[in-house]
Coordinates of C-alpha atoms and ligand atoms in Angstrom, one line a residue:
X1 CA 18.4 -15.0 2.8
X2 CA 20.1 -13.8 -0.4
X3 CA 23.4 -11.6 -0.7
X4 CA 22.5 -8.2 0.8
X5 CA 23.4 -6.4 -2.0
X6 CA 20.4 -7.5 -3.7
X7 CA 18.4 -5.5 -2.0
X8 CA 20.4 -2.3 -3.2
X9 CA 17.5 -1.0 -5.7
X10 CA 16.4 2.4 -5.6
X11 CA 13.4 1.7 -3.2
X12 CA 15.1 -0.2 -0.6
X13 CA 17.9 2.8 -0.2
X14 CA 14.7 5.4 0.0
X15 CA 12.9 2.9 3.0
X16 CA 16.5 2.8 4.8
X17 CA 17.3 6.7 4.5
X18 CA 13.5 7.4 6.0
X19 CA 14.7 4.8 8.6
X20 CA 18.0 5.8 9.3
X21 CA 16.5 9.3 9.8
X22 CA 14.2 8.6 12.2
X23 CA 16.4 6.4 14.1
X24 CA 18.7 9.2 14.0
X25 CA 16.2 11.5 15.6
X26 CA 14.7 9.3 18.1
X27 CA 18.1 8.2 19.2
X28 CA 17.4 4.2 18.7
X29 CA 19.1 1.6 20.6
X30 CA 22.3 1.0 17.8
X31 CA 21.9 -3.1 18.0
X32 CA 18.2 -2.7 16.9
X33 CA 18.8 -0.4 14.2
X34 CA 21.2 -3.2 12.6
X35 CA 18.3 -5.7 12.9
X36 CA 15.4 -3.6 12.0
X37 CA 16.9 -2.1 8.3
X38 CA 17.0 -5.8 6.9
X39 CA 14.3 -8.2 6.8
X40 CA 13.7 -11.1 9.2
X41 CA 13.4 -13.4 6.2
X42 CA 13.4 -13.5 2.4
X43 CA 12.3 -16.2 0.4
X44 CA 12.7 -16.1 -3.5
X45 CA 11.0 -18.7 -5.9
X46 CA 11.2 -20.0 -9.4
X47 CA 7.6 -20.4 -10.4
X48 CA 7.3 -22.2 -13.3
X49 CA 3.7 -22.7 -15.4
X50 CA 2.7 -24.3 -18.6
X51 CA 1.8 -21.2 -21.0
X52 CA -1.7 -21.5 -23.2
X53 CA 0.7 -22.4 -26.3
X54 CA 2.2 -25.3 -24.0
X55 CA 5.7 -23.7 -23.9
X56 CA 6.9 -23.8 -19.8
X57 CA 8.0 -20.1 -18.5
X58 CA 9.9 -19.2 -15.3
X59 CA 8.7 -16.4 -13.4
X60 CA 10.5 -15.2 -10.2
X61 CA 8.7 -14.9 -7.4
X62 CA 9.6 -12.7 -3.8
X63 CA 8.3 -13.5 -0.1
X64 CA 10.0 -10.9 3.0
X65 CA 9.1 -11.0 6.0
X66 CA 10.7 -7.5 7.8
X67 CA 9.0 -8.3 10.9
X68 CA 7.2 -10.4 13.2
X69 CA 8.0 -8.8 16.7
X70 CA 4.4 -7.7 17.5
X71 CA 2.1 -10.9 15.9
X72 CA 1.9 -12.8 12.0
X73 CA 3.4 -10.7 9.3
X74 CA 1.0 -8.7 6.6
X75 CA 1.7 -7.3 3.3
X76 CA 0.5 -7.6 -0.3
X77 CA 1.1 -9.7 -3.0
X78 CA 2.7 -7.1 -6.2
X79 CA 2.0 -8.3 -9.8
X80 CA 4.0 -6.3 -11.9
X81 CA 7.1 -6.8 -14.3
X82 CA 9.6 -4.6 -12.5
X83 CA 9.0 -6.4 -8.9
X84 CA 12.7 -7.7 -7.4
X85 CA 13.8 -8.1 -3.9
X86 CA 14.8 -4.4 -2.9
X87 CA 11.3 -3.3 -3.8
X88 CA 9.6 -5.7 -2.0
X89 CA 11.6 -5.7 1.3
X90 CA 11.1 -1.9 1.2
X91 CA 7.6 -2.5 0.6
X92 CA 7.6 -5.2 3.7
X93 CA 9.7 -3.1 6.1
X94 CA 6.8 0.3 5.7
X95 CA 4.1 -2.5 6.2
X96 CA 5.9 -3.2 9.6
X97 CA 6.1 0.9 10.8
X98 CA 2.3 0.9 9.2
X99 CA 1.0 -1.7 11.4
X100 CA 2.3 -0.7 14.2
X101 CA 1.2 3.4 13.5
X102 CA -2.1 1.8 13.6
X103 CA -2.0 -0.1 16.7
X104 CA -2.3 -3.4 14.7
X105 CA -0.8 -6.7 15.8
X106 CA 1.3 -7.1 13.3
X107 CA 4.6 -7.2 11.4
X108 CA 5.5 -6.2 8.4
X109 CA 5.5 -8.3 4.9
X110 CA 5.4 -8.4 1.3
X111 CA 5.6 -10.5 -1.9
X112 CA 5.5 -10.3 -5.4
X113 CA 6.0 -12.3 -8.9
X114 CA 8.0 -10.2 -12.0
X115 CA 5.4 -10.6 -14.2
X116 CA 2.7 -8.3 -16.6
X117 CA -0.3 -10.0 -15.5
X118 CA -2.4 -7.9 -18.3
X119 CA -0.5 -10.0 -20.6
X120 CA -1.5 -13.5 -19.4
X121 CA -4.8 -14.9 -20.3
X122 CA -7.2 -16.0 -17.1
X123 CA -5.8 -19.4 -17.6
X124 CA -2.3 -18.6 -17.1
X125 CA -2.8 -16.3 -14.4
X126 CA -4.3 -18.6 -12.2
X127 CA -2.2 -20.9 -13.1
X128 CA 1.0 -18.8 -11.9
X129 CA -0.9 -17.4 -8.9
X130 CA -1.9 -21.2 -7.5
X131 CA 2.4 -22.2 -8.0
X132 CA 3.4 -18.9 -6.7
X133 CA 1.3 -19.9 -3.6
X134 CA 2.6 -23.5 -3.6
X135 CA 5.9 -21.9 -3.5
X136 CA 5.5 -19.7 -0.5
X137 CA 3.6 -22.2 1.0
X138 CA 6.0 -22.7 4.2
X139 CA 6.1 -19.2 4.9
X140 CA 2.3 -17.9 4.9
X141 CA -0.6 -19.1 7.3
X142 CA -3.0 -17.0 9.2
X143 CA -0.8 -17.0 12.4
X144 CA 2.3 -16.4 10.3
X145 CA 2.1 -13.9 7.6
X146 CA -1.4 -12.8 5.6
X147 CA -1.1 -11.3 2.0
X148 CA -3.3 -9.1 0.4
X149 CA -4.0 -7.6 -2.8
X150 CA -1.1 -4.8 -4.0
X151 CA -0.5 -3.6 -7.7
X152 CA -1.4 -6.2 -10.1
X153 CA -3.8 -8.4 -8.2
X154 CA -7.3 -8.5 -6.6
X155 CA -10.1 -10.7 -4.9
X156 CA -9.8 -13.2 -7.7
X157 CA -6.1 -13.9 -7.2
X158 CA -6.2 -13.9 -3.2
X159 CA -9.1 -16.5 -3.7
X160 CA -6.6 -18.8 -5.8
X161 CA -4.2 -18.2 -2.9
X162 CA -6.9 -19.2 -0.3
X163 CA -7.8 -22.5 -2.2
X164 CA -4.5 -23.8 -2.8
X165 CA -3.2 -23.3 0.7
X166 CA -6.6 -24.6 2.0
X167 CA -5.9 -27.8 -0.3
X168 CA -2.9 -28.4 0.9
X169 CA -4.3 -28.6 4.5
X170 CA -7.3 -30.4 3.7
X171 CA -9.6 -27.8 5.2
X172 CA -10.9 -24.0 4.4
X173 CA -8.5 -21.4 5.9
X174 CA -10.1 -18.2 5.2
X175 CA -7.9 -16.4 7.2
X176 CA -4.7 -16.9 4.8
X177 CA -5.2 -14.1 3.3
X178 CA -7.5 -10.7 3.2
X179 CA -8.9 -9.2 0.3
X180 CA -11.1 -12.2 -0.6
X181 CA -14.5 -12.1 -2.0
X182 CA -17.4 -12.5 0.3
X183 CA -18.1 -15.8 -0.7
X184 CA -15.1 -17.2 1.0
X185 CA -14.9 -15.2 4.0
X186 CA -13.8 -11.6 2.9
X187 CA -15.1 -8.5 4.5
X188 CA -18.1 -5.5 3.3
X189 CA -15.4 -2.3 2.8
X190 CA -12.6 -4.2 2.2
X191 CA -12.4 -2.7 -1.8
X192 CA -12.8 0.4 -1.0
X193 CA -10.5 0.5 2.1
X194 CA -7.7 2.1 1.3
X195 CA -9.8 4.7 -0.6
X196 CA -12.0 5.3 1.8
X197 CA -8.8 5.9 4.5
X198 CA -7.0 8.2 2.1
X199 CA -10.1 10.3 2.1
X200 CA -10.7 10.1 5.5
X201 CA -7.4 11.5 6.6
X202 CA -7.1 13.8 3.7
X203 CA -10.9 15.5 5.3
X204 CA -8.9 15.8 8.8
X205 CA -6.4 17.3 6.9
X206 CA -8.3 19.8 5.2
X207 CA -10.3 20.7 8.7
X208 CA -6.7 20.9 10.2
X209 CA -5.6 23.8 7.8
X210 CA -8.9 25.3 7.9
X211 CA -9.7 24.5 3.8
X212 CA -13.7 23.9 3.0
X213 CA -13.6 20.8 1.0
X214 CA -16.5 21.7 -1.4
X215 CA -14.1 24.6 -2.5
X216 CA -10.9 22.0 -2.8
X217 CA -9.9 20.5 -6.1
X218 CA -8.4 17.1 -6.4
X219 CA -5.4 15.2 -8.9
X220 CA -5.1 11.6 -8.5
X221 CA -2.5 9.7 -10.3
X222 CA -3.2 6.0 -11.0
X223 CA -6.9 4.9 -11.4
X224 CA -6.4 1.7 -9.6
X225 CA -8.0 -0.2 -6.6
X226 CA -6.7 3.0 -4.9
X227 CA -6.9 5.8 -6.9
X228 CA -10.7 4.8 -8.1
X229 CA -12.1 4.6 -4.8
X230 CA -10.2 7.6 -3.6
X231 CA -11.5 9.4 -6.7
X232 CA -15.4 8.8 -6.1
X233 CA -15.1 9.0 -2.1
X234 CA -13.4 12.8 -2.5
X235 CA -16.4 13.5 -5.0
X236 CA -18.9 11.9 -2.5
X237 CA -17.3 14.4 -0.1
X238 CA -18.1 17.6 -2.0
X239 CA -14.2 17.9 -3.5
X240 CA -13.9 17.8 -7.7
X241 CA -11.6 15.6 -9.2
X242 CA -10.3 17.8 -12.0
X243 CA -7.5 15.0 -13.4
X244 CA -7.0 11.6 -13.1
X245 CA -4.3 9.2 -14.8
X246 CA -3.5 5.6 -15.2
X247 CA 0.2 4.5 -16.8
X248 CA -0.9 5.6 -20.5
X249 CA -1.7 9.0 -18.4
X250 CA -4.5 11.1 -17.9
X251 CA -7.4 13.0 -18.4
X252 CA -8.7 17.0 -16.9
X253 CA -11.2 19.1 -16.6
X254 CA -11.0 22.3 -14.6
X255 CA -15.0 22.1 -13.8
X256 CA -14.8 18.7 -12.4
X257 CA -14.4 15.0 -14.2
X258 CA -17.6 12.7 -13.6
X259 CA -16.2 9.7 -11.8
X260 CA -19.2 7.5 -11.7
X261 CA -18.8 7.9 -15.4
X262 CA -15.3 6.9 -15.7
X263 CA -15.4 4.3 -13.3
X264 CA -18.5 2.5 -15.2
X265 CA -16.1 3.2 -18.5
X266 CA -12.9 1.7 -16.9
X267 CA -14.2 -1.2 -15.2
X268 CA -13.2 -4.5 -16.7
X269 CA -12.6 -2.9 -20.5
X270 CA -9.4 -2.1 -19.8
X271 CA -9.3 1.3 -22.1
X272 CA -6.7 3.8 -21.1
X273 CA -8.8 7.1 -19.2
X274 CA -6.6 8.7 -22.1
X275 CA -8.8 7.0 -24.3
X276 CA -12.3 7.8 -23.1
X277 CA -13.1 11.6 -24.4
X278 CA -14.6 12.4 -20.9
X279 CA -11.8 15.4 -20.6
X280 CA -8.9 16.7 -21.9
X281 CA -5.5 14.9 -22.2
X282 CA -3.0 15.7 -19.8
X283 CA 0.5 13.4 -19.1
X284 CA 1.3 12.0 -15.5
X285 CA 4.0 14.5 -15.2
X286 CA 1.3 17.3 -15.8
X287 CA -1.0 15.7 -13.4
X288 CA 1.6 16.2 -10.9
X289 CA 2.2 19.6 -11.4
X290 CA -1.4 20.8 -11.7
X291 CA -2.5 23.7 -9.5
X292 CA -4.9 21.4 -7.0
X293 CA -5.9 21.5 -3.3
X294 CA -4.7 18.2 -3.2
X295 CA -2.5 15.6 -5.1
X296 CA -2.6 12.1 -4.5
X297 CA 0.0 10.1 -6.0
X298 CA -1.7 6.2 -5.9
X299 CA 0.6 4.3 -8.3
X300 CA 4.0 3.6 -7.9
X301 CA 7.0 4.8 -6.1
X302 CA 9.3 7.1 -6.7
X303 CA 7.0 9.7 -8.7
X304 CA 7.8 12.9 -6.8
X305 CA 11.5 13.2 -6.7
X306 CA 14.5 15.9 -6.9
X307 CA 13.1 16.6 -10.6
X308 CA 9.6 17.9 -10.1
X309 CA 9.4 18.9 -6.7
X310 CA 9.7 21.9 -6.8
X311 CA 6.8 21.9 -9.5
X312 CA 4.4 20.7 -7.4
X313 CA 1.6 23.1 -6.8
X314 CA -0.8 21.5 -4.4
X315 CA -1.9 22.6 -0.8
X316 CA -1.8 18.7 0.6
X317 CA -0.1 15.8 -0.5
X318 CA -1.9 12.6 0.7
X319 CA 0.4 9.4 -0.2
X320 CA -2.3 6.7 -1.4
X321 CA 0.8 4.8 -3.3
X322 CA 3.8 3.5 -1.4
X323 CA 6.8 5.6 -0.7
X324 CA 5.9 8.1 -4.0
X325 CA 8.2 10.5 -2.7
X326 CA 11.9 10.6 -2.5
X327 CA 13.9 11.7 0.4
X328 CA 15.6 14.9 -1.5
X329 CA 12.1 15.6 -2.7
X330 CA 10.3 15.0 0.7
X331 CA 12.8 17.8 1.5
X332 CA 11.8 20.4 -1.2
X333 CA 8.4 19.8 -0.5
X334 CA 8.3 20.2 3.2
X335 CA 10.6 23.5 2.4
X336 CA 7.3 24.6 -0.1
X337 CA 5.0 24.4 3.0
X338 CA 2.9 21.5 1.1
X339 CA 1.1 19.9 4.0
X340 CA 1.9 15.9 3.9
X341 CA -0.2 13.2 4.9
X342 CA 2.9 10.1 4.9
X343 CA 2.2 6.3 2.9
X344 CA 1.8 4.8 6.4
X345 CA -0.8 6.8 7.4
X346 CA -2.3 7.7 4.1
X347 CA -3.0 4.4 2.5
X348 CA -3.0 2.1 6.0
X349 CA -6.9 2.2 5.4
X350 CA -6.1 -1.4 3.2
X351 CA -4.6 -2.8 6.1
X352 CA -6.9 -1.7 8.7
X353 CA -9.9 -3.7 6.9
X354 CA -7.8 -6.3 6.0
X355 CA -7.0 -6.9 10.0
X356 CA -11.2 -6.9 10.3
X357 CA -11.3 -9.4 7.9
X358 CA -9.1 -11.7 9.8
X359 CA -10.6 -10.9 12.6
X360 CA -13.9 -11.6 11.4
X361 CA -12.8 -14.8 9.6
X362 CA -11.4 -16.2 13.3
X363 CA -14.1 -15.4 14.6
X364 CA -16.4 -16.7 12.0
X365 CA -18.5 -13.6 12.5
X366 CA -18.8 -11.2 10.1
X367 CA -19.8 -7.2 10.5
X368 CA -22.2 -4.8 8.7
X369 CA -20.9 -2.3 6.0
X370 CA -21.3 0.5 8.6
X371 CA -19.6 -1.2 11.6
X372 CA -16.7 -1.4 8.9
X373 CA -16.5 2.2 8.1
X374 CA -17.4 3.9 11.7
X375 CA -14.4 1.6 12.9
X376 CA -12.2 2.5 10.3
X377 CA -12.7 5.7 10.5
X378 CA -12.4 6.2 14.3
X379 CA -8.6 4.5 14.3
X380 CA -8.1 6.3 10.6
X381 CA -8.4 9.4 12.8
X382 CA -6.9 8.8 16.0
X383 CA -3.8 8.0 14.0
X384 CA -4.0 11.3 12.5
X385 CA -4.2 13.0 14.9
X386 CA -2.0 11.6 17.0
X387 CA 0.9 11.6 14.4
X388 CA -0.6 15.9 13.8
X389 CA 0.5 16.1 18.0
X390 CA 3.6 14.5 17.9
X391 CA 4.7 16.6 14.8
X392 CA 3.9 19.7 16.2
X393 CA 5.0 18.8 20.0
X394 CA 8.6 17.6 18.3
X395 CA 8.6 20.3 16.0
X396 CA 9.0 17.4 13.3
X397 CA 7.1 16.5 10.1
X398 CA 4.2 14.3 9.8
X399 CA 6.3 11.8 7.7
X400 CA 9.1 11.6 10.5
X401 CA 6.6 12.0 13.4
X402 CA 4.6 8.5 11.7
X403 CA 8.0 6.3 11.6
X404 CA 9.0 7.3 14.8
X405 CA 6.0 6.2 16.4
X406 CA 5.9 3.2 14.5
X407 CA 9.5 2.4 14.8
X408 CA 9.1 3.0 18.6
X409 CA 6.3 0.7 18.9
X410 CA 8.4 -1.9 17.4
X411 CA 11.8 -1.3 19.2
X412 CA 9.4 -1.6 22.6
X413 CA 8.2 -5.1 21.8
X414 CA 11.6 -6.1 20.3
X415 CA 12.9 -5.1 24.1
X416 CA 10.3 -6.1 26.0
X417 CA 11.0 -9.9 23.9
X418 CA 14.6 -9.9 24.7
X419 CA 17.4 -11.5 21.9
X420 CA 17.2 -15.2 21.5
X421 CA 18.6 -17.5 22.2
Ligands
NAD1 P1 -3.7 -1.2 -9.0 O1 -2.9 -2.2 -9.8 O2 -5.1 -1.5 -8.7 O3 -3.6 0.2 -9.8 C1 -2.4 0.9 -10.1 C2 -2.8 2.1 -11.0 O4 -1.6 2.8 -11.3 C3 -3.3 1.7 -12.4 O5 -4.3 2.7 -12.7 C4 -2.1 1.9 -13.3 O6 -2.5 2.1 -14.7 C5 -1.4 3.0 -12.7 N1 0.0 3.1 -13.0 C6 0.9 2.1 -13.1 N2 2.1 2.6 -13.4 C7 2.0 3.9 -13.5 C8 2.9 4.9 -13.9 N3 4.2 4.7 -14.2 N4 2.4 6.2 -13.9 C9 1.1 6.4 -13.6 N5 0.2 5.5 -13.3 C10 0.6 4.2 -13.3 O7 -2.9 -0.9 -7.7 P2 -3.4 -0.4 -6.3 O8 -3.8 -1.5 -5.4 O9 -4.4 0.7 -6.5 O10 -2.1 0.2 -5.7 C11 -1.6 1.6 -6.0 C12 -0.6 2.0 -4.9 O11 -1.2 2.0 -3.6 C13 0.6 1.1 -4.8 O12 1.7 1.9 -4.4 C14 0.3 0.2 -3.6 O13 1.4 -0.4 -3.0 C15 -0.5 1.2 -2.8 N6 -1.4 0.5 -1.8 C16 -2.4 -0.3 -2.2 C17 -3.2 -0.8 -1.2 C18 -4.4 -1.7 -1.6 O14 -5.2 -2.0 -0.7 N7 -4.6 -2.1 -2.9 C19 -3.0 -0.5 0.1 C20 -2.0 0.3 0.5 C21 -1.2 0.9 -0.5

């Protein structure tokens, strides 16, 4: 792999301080510790594509695998210009405590190409998508490591992925990848997945500190795959959705925004919520600090940190993004009493369907919509609750309580394997 200190970028320090935390507490076995902070493997391309204007550029492109102790390695694929290594083997190392708080065979991945995919026409996307996939090629296959979609891409781009690898083998391999559109083997509920999880948990949540949800109000930053589904889920539930954002920033309205609205307005036209007149203009630090029930960050990392903690004037916190928060501000906010539902548990919803896509694709067998959502919500819940036990029976938070199951789950099958050779 490349020199470690590549990896030293804001996000990888804030996935090794959780670690090294929870290791801490749990006391883990110092030789694994070493092994476990740094990826398994790390492959970084050049992809190179013709533009539309018939100039060549070089984009860089990231494959880590953190972990493959426990079956094939998962993770998304992250289309955005400040991707670099330290981002994504953070990203690929919470994938691995994720899969494992949720009982699924797998390790942890993730990959990524430094690029602003808004600004490449259709052409040049696929055409970077399908070299990207060439690139990784060697390290991806559905026994070895699965990408999905993550910031930046969707079904569209996971089918490129899908039919370049299954043109290189000569045969359809649906299970490369998860995310895909049904056509080609992809699951009912997989769209909404990670939504539909982030609700599910925050409800539990909610019932936990005995708060109606029909009298809870609801700020959602980012209005992506996430944020979207999260939004119109939580209304579905009885909750209002007074602001929502996307990176130009948001829009509020203390009586409740009308999703369905915003969604139809959104979809595919691009226009920044800022933009659409259906409530007033509000920034994404504003959204933050709004007085809500509960705030879901569902963009990027690092939004909460040392800065606005202490702003923060929501009851729950449910992590749809990846690590939003940073480890000084996970402290003030624990210290304010918010109640907080961790990444790992929050989003894993994605991941969950994504595994019953791959089951469903190896078994060539596919499930109804409601077999999809009864399932997801029984292990969406059981993980809940079991990380609201071990919290309280540790006297720990629910962010340490999740990485210390996960972690443990992973240091058992890393003994139970032995060191070879
Ligand atoms: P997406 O690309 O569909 O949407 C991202 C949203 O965030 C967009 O609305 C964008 O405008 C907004 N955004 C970007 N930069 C911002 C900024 N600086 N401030 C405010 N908003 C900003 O991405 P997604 O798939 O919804 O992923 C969102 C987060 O959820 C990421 O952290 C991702 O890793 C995490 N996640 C995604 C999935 C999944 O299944 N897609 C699963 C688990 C976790």
């Amino acid at each position: 792999m490349s020199s470690l200190h590549e990896l030293d970028t804001p996000t990888f320090r804030l996935a090794v301080a959780q670690f090294d935390k929870a290791a801490e507490l749990m006391d883990l076995d110092p030789n694994l510790r070493e092994r476990l902070k740094y990826p398994q493997r790390s492959l970084v391309v050049s992809v190179p594509i013709r533009m539309d204007d018939n100039h060549v550029e070089v984009f860089t492109g990231y494959r880590v695998q953190h972990d493959s102790s426990r079956g094939p390695s998962k993770g998304g694929i992250r289309y955005h210009p400040e991707v670099n290594l330290g981002e994504v083997a953070a990203l690929a190392m919470w994938m691995t405590w994720k899969c494992a708080l949720a009982d699924l065979p797998y390790g942890g991945a993730k990959g990524g190409v430094a690029v602003a995919p808004k600004q490449l026409s259709r052409a040049e996307l696929q055409r970077l998508t399908r070299r990207y996939a060439a690139e990784i090629f060697p390290l991806i296959g559905p026994d070895k490591d699965v990408p999905a979609p993550d910031v930046g891409t969707d079904a569209q781009v996971m089918a490129w992925i899908m039919d370049t690898y299954s043109q290189q083998v000569g045969f359809a391999v649906p299970g490369v990848v998860t995310g895909k559109p049904l056509s080609i083997g992809g699951s009912l509920g997989r769209e909404e997945a990670t939504g539909r999880g982030v609700v599910c948990v925050t409800l539990e949540a909610l019932r936990h500190l005995m708060i109606d949800v029909r009298a809870s109000t609801v700020a959602i930053q980012g209005f992506g795959n996430v944020g979207s589904h999260t939004a119109r889920i939580m209304c579905e539930s009885g909750a209002k959705i007074v602001a929502v954002s996307d990176v130009e920033g948001g829009i509020y309205n203390a009586r409740g925004l009308d999703i369905p609205a915003l969604i139809a307005k959104n979809k595919g036209s691009g226009q920044p919520l800022a933009d659409t007149k259906l409530g007033e203009r509000l920034t994404n630090d504003e959204l933050l600090q709004l007085d809500c029930t509960v705030l879901v960050p569902a963009a990027l990392s690092e939004q909460i940190t040392e800065r606005n903690a202490a702003k923060l004037r929501c009851r729950v916190l449910a992590e749809g993004a990846n690590g939003p928060t940073t480890m000084e501000a996970d402290r003030i906010v624990q210290d304010k009493g918010i109640f907080v539902i961790p990444d790992i548990l929050a989003n894993s919803g994605g991941v969950i369907v994504s595994y019953f896509e791959w089951v469903q694709d190896a078994q060539r067998f596919f499930w109804k919509a409601t077999d999809i959502q009864d399932r997801l919500n029984d292990l969406m819940t059981s993980a809940f609750q079991r990380t609201l036990r071990f919290a309280t029976t540790r006297g720990t938070s629910m962010r340490m309580a999740a990485l210390m199951t996960g972690i443990d789950k992973v240091a058992q099958a890393h003994l139970n394997r032995g060191l070879y050779p």
